[in-house]
């Protein structure tokens, strides 16, 4: 089955899509595609068949999202915790992934036509080497597409991602690019695997489970979360509409909470800058009192220099990441 | 055409809002009605006692809650297959009611839940945590009566280093605010980066378990297994992002006048949840 599914919505679906689109629409939707195995059990087919059907449903859901004007989708494909499953199942899933990424490379023309950019979020080094290379090739080849974005979380857990971000910041401190006092909420967000995406507006989990299972914990802290009882391979356009309706019903209160959070974040940043400046003035001023105007000027110049440091560090980090992917995807790469 | 769509959308949303309001209204009514029936039946059976009984009960209804007996709570606790060690109470609605939340905290204590966390995204409970503490002590006396002295709770008044501790046997009550969520992770990150900056450790030393133990502070509180979310907003609203990895979220329509039965119903639902932990 292909990554891109052609086809149009039926009349009724189109009508409902247009009605929904009259309200606020999520720009970025995240899915925990749960229930493939339960589906296989229910239908008395093999587990692998359940996973395959799950993938097909993903292609279909992506089309629905595009029809609804949702241009970014993040899915939880494989968790680091999933390595605990039986060897047979893990191997089967790796095979399936290989098959799908090979298919993706074959479909490049189609992906380019639709402008689909594919990103894989997670620690690739935990995967078999041939899969790593395939993933890197897919990511590099669709990098420049910018009409819609599909983020596939593979070998991912949110705690691991946050820890990795902290490790990257510590690397920056080691290299002398940033100071430890530059660490802030905004900087941490920029060091996550998801740095190039806005936070998801809507998170959907299928199959009736009511937990996040270590998925995008940081990014969804002010997202609308919808738990649906349908199994993933049975997910329908109407389920998606229902989730969007939920999002719209919650829109105002969540926007308000986000606004509140943004304000608090700005206050934090200002306070942190102020205390750094105070310390600097204290060290440099031999204990003489400093008047308000020069204090303000010092604050401004400190903020500018911090922003410059952070910008340089983020540039270096991006380059480090790009090199990793490019090295992996180059034909001569020997991992 | 766009105008028509917008009109239909507006009508649809008004209908949905109405439906939502109706559902919560009926839920509130439903138990009041059964309660009334029960009261009438009791009055009929215990006719000789009816006068005093009704008077006593009127007090109960006036306060908007059902007096629960400790023995009932204990059997309820035993009947549950699985009891969470740590329950989070997430208030996702405006106008926090201290009495109602205090009630839920006391029910948790009576069931033998070891840790209770209270959170709202505006930090109202944190700012007024002493009021909440008072209210909990008051409700505890009222609901558990003479038994209340057997129960004790420890209030962890976080934020500053000064920990205000009120000892209450097994239950630890902690009030969280948004400052503990992402900001807590940022503070831990700063600490780790500082150590690296001063060449005390290297970036390679930073692992999930290092960060986890730093975020757990010294108190060693386990992650909440269950969060009861009160209110219509379907979001975690910044509730401890690091800690809710495997937390089950169960929603209740409102914390205002929440009944013991609703609370128990949510715990029953939790006890049927199965976690596969990635497998």
Coordinates of C-alpha atoms in Angstrom, one line a residue, chain A residues 82-269:
Chain A
X82 CA 8.0 -1.6 22.2
X83 CA 11.5 -3.3 21.9
X84 CA 10.3 -5.3 24.9
X85 CA 7.8 -7.2 22.8
X86 CA 8.6 -10.7 21.5
X87 CA 11.5 -10.8 19.1
X88 CA 9.2 -12.2 16.4
X89 CA 6.9 -9.2 16.6
X90 CA 9.7 -6.6 16.8
X91 CA 11.4 -8.2 13.8
X92 CA 8.0 -8.2 11.9
X93 CA 7.5 -4.5 12.7
X94 CA 11.1 -3.7 11.5
X95 CA 10.4 -5.6 8.3
X96 CA 7.2 -3.7 7.8
X97 CA 9.0 -0.4 8.4
X98 CA 11.7 -1.3 5.8
X99 CA 9.1 -2.2 3.3
X100 CA 7.2 1.0 3.8
X101 CA 10.3 3.2 3.7
X102 CA 11.5 1.4 0.5
X103 CA 8.1 2.1 -0.9
X104 CA 8.4 5.7 0.1
X105 CA 11.6 6.0 -1.8
X106 CA 9.9 4.6 -4.9
X107 CA 7.1 7.1 -4.6
X108 CA 9.3 10.2 -4.5
X109 CA 7.7 11.8 -7.5
X110 CA 4.2 11.5 -6.0
X111 CA 5.5 12.9 -2.7
X112 CA 7.1 15.8 -4.5
X113 CA 3.9 16.5 -6.4
X114 CA 1.9 16.7 -3.1
X115 CA 4.8 18.5 -1.3
X116 CA 4.9 16.0 1.5
X117 CA 7.9 16.4 3.9
X118 CA 8.6 13.3 6.1
X119 CA 10.4 13.6 9.3
X120 CA 11.3 10.7 11.6
X121 CA 11.6 11.6 15.3
X122 CA 13.4 9.3 17.7
X123 CA 16.7 7.7 18.3
X124 CA 17.6 6.1 15.0
X125 CA 20.7 4.5 16.5
X126 CA 18.5 2.0 18.3
X127 CA 17.4 0.6 15.0
X128 CA 18.9 -2.0 12.6
X129 CA 21.5 -0.3 10.4
X130 CA 19.8 -1.0 7.0
X131 CA 16.6 0.6 8.4
X132 CA 18.5 3.6 9.7
X133 CA 19.9 4.2 6.3
X134 CA 16.5 3.9 4.6
X135 CA 15.0 6.3 7.0
X136 CA 17.8 8.8 6.6
X137 CA 17.4 8.6 2.8
X138 CA 13.7 9.2 3.0
X139 CA 14.1 12.1 5.4
X140 CA 16.8 13.7 3.3
X141 CA 15.0 13.3 0.0
X142 CA 11.7 14.9 1.2
X143 CA 13.4 17.6 3.3
X144 CA 12.7 20.5 1.0
X145 CA 9.0 19.7 0.6
X146 CA 6.8 22.2 2.4
X147 CA 3.2 21.8 1.7
X148 CA 2.4 19.1 4.3
X149 CA 4.4 17.5 7.0
X150 CA 4.2 13.9 8.4
X151 CA 6.3 13.3 11.5
X152 CA 6.8 9.6 12.3
X153 CA 7.9 8.9 15.9
X154 CA 10.0 5.8 15.6
X155 CA 12.1 4.4 18.5
X156 CA 10.7 7.3 20.4
X157 CA 9.6 8.1 23.9
X158 CA 8.9 11.6 25.2
X159 CA 11.1 11.2 28.3
X160 CA 14.0 10.1 26.1
X161 CA 13.4 13.1 23.8
X162 CA 13.4 15.5 26.7
X163 CA 16.6 13.9 28.1
X164 CA 18.2 14.1 24.7
X165 CA 17.3 17.8 24.5
X166 CA 19.0 18.4 27.9
X167 CA 22.0 16.4 26.7
X168 CA 22.2 18.6 23.6
X169 CA 22.1 21.8 25.8
X170 CA 24.8 20.3 28.0
X171 CA 26.8 19.7 24.9
X172 CA 26.3 23.3 24.0
X173 CA 27.6 24.3 27.4
X174 CA 30.6 22.0 27.0
X175 CA 31.4 23.6 23.7
X176 CA 31.1 27.0 25.3
X177 CA 28.3 28.0 22.9
X178 CA 25.8 28.7 25.7
X179 CA 25.8 29.3 29.4
X180 CA 23.8 27.2 31.8
X181 CA 21.7 30.3 32.6
X182 CA 20.6 30.4 29.0
X183 CA 18.6 27.2 29.5
X184 CA 14.9 28.1 29.3
X185 CA 11.6 26.6 28.3
X186 CA 11.9 28.0 24.8
X187 CA 15.4 26.7 24.3
X188 CA 14.5 23.2 25.5
X189 CA 11.6 23.2 23.0
X190 CA 14.0 24.1 20.3
X191 CA 16.3 21.2 21.2
X192 CA 13.5 18.6 21.0
X193 CA 13.2 16.4 17.9
X194 CA 10.0 18.4 17.1
X195 CA 11.8 21.7 16.9
X196 CA 10.6 22.5 13.5
X197 CA 6.9 21.9 14.2
X198 CA 4.4 23.9 16.1
X199 CA 2.9 22.1 19.1
X200 CA 0.0 19.8 18.2
X201 CA -3.4 21.4 18.7
X202 CA -5.1 18.1 19.0
X203 CA -4.0 14.7 20.2
X204 CA -6.1 11.6 19.3
X205 CA -5.7 8.2 21.0
X206 CA -7.8 5.4 19.6
X207 CA -8.8 2.0 21.1
X208 CA -10.2 3.4 24.4
X209 CA -7.0 3.7 26.4
X210 CA -6.9 6.9 28.4
X211 CA -3.2 7.6 28.8
X212 CA -0.4 9.2 26.8
X213 CA 2.1 6.4 27.0
X214 CA 5.1 8.6 26.9
X215 CA 4.1 10.4 23.7
X216 CA 4.8 14.2 23.2
X217 CA 4.4 14.9 26.9
X218 CA 6.1 18.2 26.6
X219 CA 4.4 19.3 23.4
X220 CA 0.8 18.4 24.3
X221 CA 0.7 20.1 27.7
X222 CA -1.8 22.6 26.3
X223 CA -3.4 20.6 23.5
X224 CA -6.8 19.2 23.3
X225 CA -6.7 15.5 24.0
X226 CA -9.4 13.2 22.7
X227 CA -9.6 9.5 23.6
X228 CA -11.7 7.5 21.2
X229 CA -12.8 3.9 21.7
X230 CA -12.6 2.8 18.0
X231 CA -9.7 0.5 17.1
X232 CA -7.2 2.2 14.8
X233 CA -7.7 0.0 11.7
X234 CA -11.4 0.8 11.9
X235 CA -10.9 4.6 12.2
X236 CA -13.3 6.5 10.0
X237 CA -13.6 10.0 8.6
X238 CA -16.5 10.5 11.0
X239 CA -14.3 9.7 14.0
X240 CA -11.9 12.3 12.8
X241 CA -14.7 14.8 12.5
X242 CA -15.9 14.0 16.0
X243 CA -12.4 14.7 17.4
X244 CA -12.2 18.0 15.5
X245 CA -15.6 19.0 16.9
X246 CA -14.2 18.3 20.4
X247 CA -11.3 20.5 19.6
X248 CA -13.6 23.3 18.5
X249 CA -15.7 23.0 21.7
X250 CA -12.5 23.3 23.8
X251 CA -10.9 25.9 21.6
X252 CA -11.6 29.0 23.7
X253 CA -10.6 27.6 27.1
X254 CA -7.4 26.0 25.7
X255 CA -6.4 29.2 23.9
X256 CA -6.9 31.1 27.2
X257 CA -4.7 28.6 29.1
X258 CA -2.0 28.8 26.4
X259 CA -2.1 32.6 26.6
X260 CA -1.7 32.4 30.4
X261 CA 1.2 30.0 30.0
X262 CA 2.9 32.2 27.4
X263 CA 2.7 35.2 29.7
X264 CA 4.2 33.2 32.6
X265 CA 7.0 32.1 30.3
X266 CA 7.8 35.6 29.2
X267 CA 7.9 36.7 32.9
X268 CA 10.3 33.8 33.7
X269 CA 12.6 34.8 30.9

